[in-house]
């Protein structure tokens, strides 16, 4: 029996961008279960289900104390029937039977292994599985044609599935700063993604590059990449050019959540410090790095859009559209009522336009 005192009734917004979600999670037993089901849905291209589980997991992450009874969840948003069933299972039995059977399933295991290859998404993995390929050995033996990214991904599989530490992120930051300093003085580099939110490890390192004089950033990426290449820092890179100006559907209304900045997906060759040298005597490791160049006029929107988390970003856009009749992207904020763009030079200004309390990066870990 649970006493009245133990039944805390939480009051929480249904929008993750109105919540402060730090890295200390009091309900990791529940959020791990819900996140795994979200991941499984995404791996099976069930996007709606994926978002529903992500939103439920994010809600649980934001609660200030550990949940021990279903009664504490009364009145909370974002928890659908399915998520509640999973939570109940974990609270009563310690584990969710659906999570356990998913983890054991041949298909889930294969999807995890195959999408663990850089350059392989859910659709490719599904096609391979239908051809009887469940692991790396079978993939190598199959003679499947791999593109350049996938070849590189397979080659550096172990390194790329090893979490990147903050120290490694900082070491790469110094290299990137040196690269931009060498090709255009005055350029600025900002660390974004999970590390800006205070995470201690990540699956990659994300950087945003700009120059205080509008227009100077044009053509910067190929020069940065050429410098990095000449110094032997790149194991792989693919640069996509800026498609923002030539788009016809309007800057703040991208066809997808993908932005149109000049962007470089890369794999860095990072020399290890003495302490990190392993028995294999390999003196370097491969690290995924994302580089993005933004003009200074869009920098605040780009920083906000690239800091994440992915769910926090999704929720900001949902809030903007549904509650404010505005369109937010990593490039701009458009007010559909006033029919004009709202300029901003800081994240604080953007939150203010949206009528939201400012949430610092460390509290955007939804
Ligand atoms: P990620 O690097 O995928 O995620 P992360 O840094 O939060 O987590 P991890 O530690 O696992 O790396 O994405 C970072 C942010 O970049 C995310 O908030 C969304 C944004 N983003 C875009 O704006 N456009 C894109 O095309 C992609 C892939 C990400
Ligand atoms: Mn990242
Ligand atoms: Mn990234």
Short mmCIF file of C-alpha atoms and ligand atoms in Angstrom, two decimals:
data_model
loop_
_atom_site.label_atom_id
_atom_site.label_comp_id
_atom_site.label_asym_id
_atom_site.label_seq_id
_atom_site.Cartn_x
_atom_site.Cartn_y
_atom_site.Cartn_z
CA UNK A 1 0.00 0.00 0.00
CA UNK A 2 1.18 3.48 -0.81
CA UNK A 3 0.48 6.28 1.61
CA UNK A 4 -0.95 9.65 0.56
CA UNK A 5 2.42 11.32 1.15
CA UNK A 6 4.10 9.05 -1.38
CA UNK A 7 1.59 9.95 -4.09
CA UNK A 8 3.12 13.07 -5.58
CA UNK A 9 0.95 14.64 -8.25
CA UNK A 10 3.21 16.19 -10.87
CA UNK A 11 2.17 19.15 -12.96
CA UNK A 12 4.04 19.06 -16.24
CA UNK A 13 3.56 20.76 -19.60
CA UNK A 14 2.81 18.58 -22.61
CA UNK A 15 5.47 20.51 -24.56
CA UNK A 16 9.07 19.43 -23.88
CA UNK A 17 10.20 22.98 -24.70
CA UNK A 18 8.31 24.20 -21.61
CA UNK A 19 10.09 21.73 -19.38
CA UNK A 20 13.57 21.78 -17.87
CA UNK A 21 15.12 18.41 -18.59
CA UNK A 22 18.58 17.98 -17.08
CA UNK A 23 20.80 14.93 -17.43
CA UNK A 24 19.87 13.59 -14.02
CA UNK A 25 17.05 11.24 -14.66
CA UNK A 26 15.16 9.80 -11.68
CA UNK A 27 13.32 7.24 -13.79
CA UNK A 28 15.94 5.64 -16.02
CA UNK A 29 14.38 2.18 -15.55
CA UNK A 30 11.23 3.55 -17.23
CA UNK A 31 12.85 5.84 -19.80
CA UNK A 32 15.25 3.07 -20.92
CA UNK A 33 12.26 0.81 -21.61
CA UNK A 34 10.30 3.48 -23.48
CA UNK A 35 13.40 4.64 -25.43
CA UNK A 36 14.11 1.10 -26.58
CA UNK A 37 10.58 0.76 -27.92
CA UNK A 38 10.93 4.17 -29.61
CA UNK A 39 14.19 3.06 -31.21
CA UNK A 40 12.62 -0.21 -32.35
CA UNK A 41 9.69 1.67 -33.92
CA UNK A 42 12.11 4.02 -35.73
CA UNK A 43 14.17 1.07 -36.96
CA UNK A 44 10.96 -0.34 -38.42
CA UNK A 45 9.98 2.95 -40.06
CA UNK A 46 7.00 3.37 -37.74
CA UNK A 47 7.56 7.08 -37.20
CA UNK A 48 4.27 7.87 -35.44
CA UNK A 49 4.84 5.15 -32.87
CA UNK A 50 8.45 6.26 -32.49
CA UNK A 51 7.47 9.83 -31.66
CA UNK A 52 4.79 8.67 -29.21
CA UNK A 53 7.34 6.58 -27.25
CA UNK A 54 9.95 9.40 -27.45
CA UNK A 55 7.44 11.87 -26.01
CA UNK A 56 6.47 9.45 -23.23
CA UNK A 57 10.15 8.82 -22.39
CA UNK A 58 10.88 12.57 -22.39
CA UNK A 59 7.95 13.21 -20.05
CA UNK A 60 9.28 10.64 -17.57
CA UNK A 61 12.79 12.16 -17.81
CA UNK A 62 11.41 15.51 -16.70
CA UNK A 63 9.78 14.25 -13.48
CA UNK A 64 11.52 15.55 -10.33
CA UNK A 65 11.38 12.28 -8.38
CA UNK A 66 11.34 8.55 -8.92
CA UNK A 67 7.94 7.10 -9.81
CA UNK A 68 7.04 4.00 -7.80
CA UNK A 69 3.30 3.76 -8.36
CA UNK A 70 0.92 4.23 -11.31
CA UNK A 71 -1.20 6.55 -9.17
CA UNK A 72 1.57 9.16 -9.35
CA UNK A 73 1.01 9.43 -13.09
CA UNK A 74 -2.61 10.53 -12.92
CA UNK A 75 -3.32 13.49 -15.17
CA UNK A 76 0.08 13.53 -16.85
CA UNK A 77 0.20 14.34 -20.60
CA UNK A 78 2.10 12.40 -23.31
CA UNK A 79 1.42 8.98 -21.80
CA UNK A 80 -0.67 6.88 -24.17
CA UNK A 81 -2.28 3.53 -23.41
CA UNK A 82 0.68 1.60 -24.77
CA UNK A 83 3.30 3.59 -22.83
CA UNK A 84 1.28 3.26 -19.61
CA UNK A 85 1.13 -0.51 -20.12
CA UNK A 86 4.93 -0.62 -20.45
CA UNK A 87 5.42 1.56 -17.35
CA UNK A 88 3.01 -0.60 -15.33
CA UNK A 89 4.90 -3.72 -16.37
CA UNK A 90 8.25 -2.23 -15.25
CA UNK A 91 6.85 -0.96 -11.94
CA UNK A 92 5.22 -4.31 -11.12
CA UNK A 93 7.74 -6.78 -12.53
CA UNK A 94 11.00 -4.87 -12.76
CA UNK A 95 11.07 -5.30 -16.54
CA UNK A 96 8.71 -4.90 -19.48
CA UNK A 97 7.95 -8.18 -21.25
CA UNK A 98 7.60 -6.31 -24.57
CA UNK A 99 11.04 -4.73 -24.15
CA UNK A 100 12.60 -8.06 -23.20
CA UNK A 101 11.13 -9.90 -26.19
CA UNK A 102 12.14 -7.04 -28.52
CA UNK A 103 15.73 -7.17 -27.25
CA UNK A 104 15.82 -10.94 -27.83
CA UNK A 105 14.33 -10.80 -31.32
CA UNK A 106 16.51 -11.73 -34.26
CA UNK A 107 15.19 -8.80 -36.29
CA UNK A 108 15.90 -6.13 -33.63
CA UNK A 109 19.43 -7.47 -33.08
CA UNK A 110 20.13 -7.42 -36.82
CA UNK A 111 18.68 -3.92 -37.27
CA UNK A 112 20.92 -2.65 -34.45
CA UNK A 113 24.06 -4.25 -35.86
CA UNK A 114 23.44 -3.17 -39.46
CA UNK A 115 22.32 0.42 -38.73
CA UNK A 116 25.39 0.65 -36.50
CA UNK A 117 27.28 0.97 -39.76
CA UNK A 118 27.71 4.66 -40.65
CA UNK A 119 25.75 5.27 -43.87
CA UNK A 120 23.22 2.48 -43.30
CA UNK A 121 19.66 3.49 -42.43
CA UNK A 122 16.58 1.49 -41.50
CA UNK A 123 15.51 0.95 -45.11
CA UNK A 124 18.84 -0.51 -46.25
CA UNK A 125 19.08 -2.70 -43.14
CA UNK A 126 15.56 -4.01 -43.78
CA UNK A 127 16.44 -4.90 -47.38
CA UNK A 128 19.56 -6.76 -46.26
CA UNK A 129 17.64 -8.67 -43.59
CA UNK A 130 15.11 -9.77 -46.22
CA UNK A 131 18.10 -11.12 -48.17
CA UNK A 132 19.22 -13.10 -45.12
CA UNK A 133 21.94 -10.74 -43.89
CA UNK A 134 21.88 -10.41 -40.09
CA UNK A 135 25.43 -9.48 -39.15
CA UNK A 136 28.68 -7.98 -40.41
CA UNK A 137 30.20 -11.30 -41.39
CA UNK A 138 27.18 -12.19 -43.53
CA UNK A 139 27.27 -8.71 -45.04
CA UNK A 140 30.96 -9.04 -45.96
CA UNK A 141 30.33 -12.50 -47.45
CA UNK A 142 27.24 -11.39 -49.37
CA UNK A 143 29.13 -9.27 -51.88
CA UNK A 144 26.56 -6.44 -51.47
CA UNK A 145 27.65 -3.25 -53.18
CA UNK A 146 28.41 -0.64 -50.53
CA UNK A 147 28.66 3.09 -51.14
CA UNK A 148 31.68 5.12 -50.03
CA UNK A 149 30.12 6.06 -46.66
CA UNK A 150 29.14 2.46 -45.89
CA UNK A 151 32.58 1.13 -46.81
CA UNK A 152 34.13 3.63 -44.43
CA UNK A 153 31.52 2.82 -41.79
CA UNK A 154 32.25 -0.88 -41.99
CA UNK A 155 36.00 -0.31 -41.90
CA UNK A 156 35.78 1.81 -38.73
CA UNK A 157 32.82 -0.04 -37.20
CA UNK A 158 34.26 -0.63 -33.71
CA UNK A 159 35.67 2.88 -33.31
CA UNK A 160 32.43 4.52 -34.49
CA UNK A 161 30.35 2.47 -32.06
CA UNK A 162 32.61 3.47 -29.17
CA UNK A 163 31.22 6.59 -27.41
CA UNK A 164 33.15 9.82 -27.98
CA UNK A 165 34.33 11.47 -24.75
CA UNK A 166 34.21 15.19 -23.93
CA UNK A 167 38.03 15.24 -23.93
CA UNK A 168 38.04 13.83 -27.46
CA UNK A 169 35.38 16.35 -28.51
CA UNK A 170 37.57 19.17 -27.15
CA UNK A 171 40.64 17.83 -28.95
CA UNK A 172 38.70 17.78 -32.22
CA UNK A 173 37.39 21.28 -31.46
CA UNK A 174 40.98 22.54 -31.32
CA UNK A 175 41.74 20.98 -34.68
CA UNK A 176 38.62 22.50 -36.26
CA UNK A 177 39.47 25.91 -34.79
CA UNK A 178 42.99 25.65 -36.21
CA UNK A 179 41.54 24.72 -39.60
CA UNK A 180 39.18 27.72 -39.79
CA UNK A 181 41.87 30.09 -38.46
CA UNK A 182 44.17 28.91 -41.24
CA UNK A 183 41.69 29.52 -44.04
CA UNK A 184 39.77 32.62 -42.86
CA UNK A 185 40.82 34.76 -39.92
CA UNK A 186 38.04 35.83 -37.57
CA UNK A 187 35.93 32.73 -38.17
CA UNK A 188 34.13 31.34 -35.13
CA UNK A 189 33.55 27.73 -34.14
CA UNK A 190 30.77 26.66 -31.76
CA UNK A 191 30.37 23.22 -30.24
CA UNK A 192 26.71 22.16 -30.61
CA UNK A 193 24.80 18.87 -30.26
CA UNK A 194 24.85 16.76 -27.12
CA UNK A 195 28.16 18.09 -25.81
CA UNK A 196 26.72 21.62 -25.67
CA UNK A 197 23.91 20.18 -23.54
CA UNK A 198 26.53 18.93 -21.08
CA UNK A 199 26.56 15.28 -22.10
CA UNK A 200 29.80 13.50 -21.14
CA UNK A 201 29.79 11.23 -24.21
CA UNK A 202 28.26 11.30 -27.68
CA UNK A 203 27.91 9.32 -30.90
CA UNK A 204 29.59 12.17 -32.81
CA UNK A 205 30.84 15.75 -32.36
CA UNK A 206 28.85 18.64 -33.89
CA UNK A 207 30.29 22.04 -34.81
CA UNK A 208 28.80 25.19 -36.26
CA UNK A 209 31.09 27.60 -38.08
CA UNK A 210 30.38 31.25 -38.93
CA UNK A 211 32.11 34.59 -39.58
CA UNK A 212 31.05 37.93 -38.00
CA UNK A 213 30.98 39.61 -41.41
CA UNK A 214 27.96 38.41 -43.42
CA UNK A 215 28.99 36.78 -46.71
CA UNK A 216 32.56 35.97 -45.63
CA UNK A 217 31.43 32.44 -44.78
CA UNK A 218 30.57 31.69 -48.42
CA UNK A 219 32.88 29.00 -49.76
CA UNK A 220 34.39 28.37 -46.34
CA UNK A 221 33.56 24.66 -46.03
CA UNK A 222 35.57 23.38 -49.02
CA UNK A 223 38.59 25.34 -47.76
CA UNK A 224 38.27 23.96 -44.22
CA UNK A 225 37.87 20.44 -45.58
CA UNK A 226 40.87 20.84 -47.91
CA UNK A 227 43.02 22.03 -44.98
CA UNK A 228 41.91 19.12 -42.76
CA UNK A 229 42.55 16.70 -45.61
CA UNK A 230 46.02 18.11 -46.28
CA UNK A 231 46.91 17.60 -42.61
CA UNK A 232 45.73 13.98 -42.68
CA UNK A 233 42.83 14.51 -40.25
CA UNK A 234 40.08 13.03 -42.43
CA UNK A 235 39.31 9.36 -43.01
CA UNK A 236 36.07 10.21 -44.83
CA UNK A 237 34.10 13.32 -45.76
CA UNK A 238 31.06 14.21 -47.80
CA UNK A 239 30.21 17.86 -48.21
CA UNK A 240 26.73 18.96 -49.25
CA UNK A 241 26.32 22.52 -50.42
CA UNK A 242 23.94 25.15 -49.15
CA UNK A 243 20.53 24.75 -50.79
CA UNK A 244 18.76 27.42 -48.74
CA UNK A 245 18.64 30.22 -51.31
CA UNK A 246 17.54 28.12 -54.25
CA UNK A 247 14.72 26.36 -52.39
CA UNK A 248 11.27 27.24 -53.61
CA UNK A 249 9.15 26.28 -50.61
CA UNK A 250 10.30 29.26 -48.53
CA UNK A 251 13.14 29.35 -46.03
CA UNK A 252 11.17 28.69 -42.84
CA UNK A 253 9.11 25.89 -44.33
CA UNK A 254 11.56 23.18 -45.24
CA UNK A 255 10.09 20.04 -46.81
CA UNK A 256 11.59 18.03 -43.96
CA UNK A 257 13.39 18.73 -40.70
CA UNK A 258 16.67 18.60 -42.58
CA UNK A 259 18.19 22.05 -42.88
CA UNK A 260 19.93 23.34 -45.96
CA UNK A 261 23.22 24.63 -44.61
CA UNK A 262 26.49 23.80 -46.23
CA UNK A 263 27.38 20.72 -44.30
CA UNK A 264 30.10 18.11 -43.98
CA UNK A 265 29.56 14.59 -42.63
CA UNK A 266 33.01 13.33 -41.76
CA UNK A 267 35.10 10.75 -39.99
CA UNK A 268 38.14 12.20 -38.21
CA UNK A 269 41.37 10.40 -37.49
CA UNK A 270 42.12 11.41 -33.93
CA UNK A 271 45.51 10.60 -32.42
CA UNK A 272 45.07 9.13 -28.95
CA UNK A 273 46.75 10.44 -25.84
CA UNK A 274 49.27 8.10 -24.15
CA UNK A 275 46.64 7.06 -21.55
CA UNK A 276 44.15 5.94 -24.18
CA UNK A 277 46.54 3.72 -26.10
CA UNK A 278 45.21 0.19 -26.10
CA UNK A 279 46.77 -3.26 -26.26
CA UNK A 280 46.30 -3.22 -30.03
CA UNK A 281 48.89 -0.39 -30.13
CA UNK A 282 46.63 1.56 -32.46
CA UNK A 283 47.61 5.14 -31.82
CA UNK A 284 44.51 6.73 -33.33
CA UNK A 285 40.74 6.28 -33.40
CA UNK A 286 37.99 7.18 -35.86
CA UNK A 287 35.39 9.76 -34.70
CA UNK A 288 32.23 10.95 -36.48
CA UNK A 289 32.20 14.73 -36.83
CA UNK A 290 29.47 16.99 -38.28
CA UNK A 291 30.52 20.42 -39.56
CA UNK A 292 27.98 23.05 -40.54
CA UNK A 293 28.57 26.57 -41.90
CA UNK A 294 26.00 29.28 -41.19
CA UNK A 295 25.89 32.96 -42.18
CA UNK A 296 26.01 35.19 -39.07
CA UNK A 297 22.43 36.44 -39.75
CA UNK A 298 21.11 32.89 -39.20
CA UNK A 299 23.62 31.88 -36.51
CA UNK A 300 21.26 32.09 -33.50
CA UNK A 301 18.68 29.90 -35.27
CA UNK A 302 21.39 27.47 -36.37
CA UNK A 303 22.82 27.17 -32.82
CA UNK A 304 19.33 26.59 -31.43
CA UNK A 305 18.54 24.04 -34.14
CA UNK A 306 21.80 22.14 -33.77
CA UNK A 307 21.92 21.99 -29.97
CA UNK A 308 19.01 19.54 -29.73
CA UNK A 309 17.90 17.29 -28.29
CA UNK A 310 16.04 16.06 -31.35
CA UNK A 311 12.81 15.85 -29.37
CA UNK A 312 13.33 19.31 -27.87
CA UNK A 313 13.74 20.69 -31.43
CA UNK A 314 10.62 18.88 -32.64
CA UNK A 315 8.65 20.28 -29.71
CA UNK A 316 9.90 23.84 -30.31
CA UNK A 317 8.63 23.64 -33.90
CA UNK A 318 5.33 22.11 -32.76
CA UNK A 319 4.91 24.91 -30.19
CA UNK A 320 5.74 27.58 -32.77
CA UNK A 321 3.25 26.21 -35.30
CA UNK A 322 0.37 25.17 -33.07
CA UNK A 323 0.51 27.80 -30.36
CA UNK A 324 2.04 30.84 -32.08
CA UNK A 325 1.21 30.47 -35.79
CA UNK A 326 4.94 30.76 -36.50
CA UNK A 327 7.34 28.57 -38.49
CA UNK A 328 10.69 27.83 -36.86
CA UNK A 329 13.66 26.27 -38.64
CA UNK A 330 17.43 26.23 -38.15
CA UNK A 331 17.53 29.22 -40.54
CA UNK A 332 14.77 31.57 -39.42
CA UNK A 333 11.54 32.27 -37.56
CA UNK A 334 8.55 33.36 -39.65
CA UNK A 335 5.45 34.91 -38.10
CA UNK A 336 2.53 33.78 -40.26
CA UNK A 337 0.15 36.30 -38.64
CA UNK A 338 2.33 39.35 -39.28
CA UNK A 339 3.64 37.74 -42.48
CA UNK A 340 7.26 38.60 -41.65
CA UNK A 341 10.57 37.14 -40.51
CA UNK A 342 11.64 37.83 -36.93
CA UNK A 343 15.35 38.63 -36.67
CA UNK A 344 17.38 37.37 -33.72
CA UNK A 345 21.02 37.44 -32.66
CA UNK A 346 20.67 35.17 -29.61
CA UNK A 347 18.77 32.09 -28.52
CA UNK A 348 17.21 34.14 -25.70
CA UNK A 349 15.53 36.40 -28.28
CA UNK A 350 14.09 33.42 -30.13
CA UNK A 351 12.55 31.96 -26.96
CA UNK A 352 11.12 35.44 -26.22
CA UNK A 353 9.50 35.70 -29.68
CA UNK A 354 7.99 32.27 -29.08
CA UNK A 355 6.58 33.36 -25.71
CA UNK A 356 8.64 30.71 -23.93
CA UNK A 357 10.73 30.96 -20.79
CA UNK A 358 14.41 30.64 -21.76
CA UNK A 359 15.69 27.08 -21.33
CA UNK A 360 19.51 26.82 -21.26
CA UNK A 361 21.20 24.01 -23.25
CA UNK A 362 21.83 21.90 -20.12
CA UNK A 363 18.06 21.75 -19.58
CA UNK A 364 17.18 20.74 -23.15
CA UNK A 365 17.97 17.05 -22.62
CA UNK A 366 14.42 15.94 -23.40
P1 LIG B 1 22.95 14.52 -33.31
O1 LIG B 1 24.41 14.70 -33.44
O2 LIG B 1 22.35 13.43 -34.13
O3 LIG B 1 22.48 14.24 -31.80
P2 LIG B 1 23.09 14.71 -30.41
O4 LIG B 1 24.32 15.52 -30.59
O5 LIG B 1 21.97 15.34 -29.66
O6 LIG B 1 23.39 13.34 -29.70
P3 LIG B 1 24.73 12.45 -29.82
O7 LIG B 1 25.45 12.65 -28.54
O8 LIG B 1 24.24 11.05 -29.95
O9 LIG B 1 25.49 12.88 -31.01
O10 LIG B 1 22.17 15.83 -33.71
C1 LIG B 1 22.45 17.08 -33.10
C2 LIG B 1 21.46 18.11 -33.49
O11 LIG B 1 21.58 18.42 -34.86
C3 LIG B 1 20.02 17.66 -33.30
O12 LIG B 1 19.40 18.50 -32.35
C4 LIG B 1 19.31 17.93 -34.56
C5 LIG B 1 20.31 18.66 -35.40
N1 LIG B 1 20.30 18.19 -36.79
C6 LIG B 1 19.87 19.05 -37.77
O13 LIG B 1 19.51 20.20 -37.51
N2 LIG B 1 19.87 18.62 -39.06
C7 LIG B 1 20.23 17.37 -39.39
O14 LIG B 1 20.20 17.02 -40.58
C8 LIG B 1 20.65 16.46 -38.33
C9 LIG B 1 21.08 15.05 -38.62
C10 LIG B 1 20.69 16.92 -37.06
MN1 LIG B 2 25.89 14.82 -31.85
MN1 LIG B 3 25.49 15.03 -35.44
#
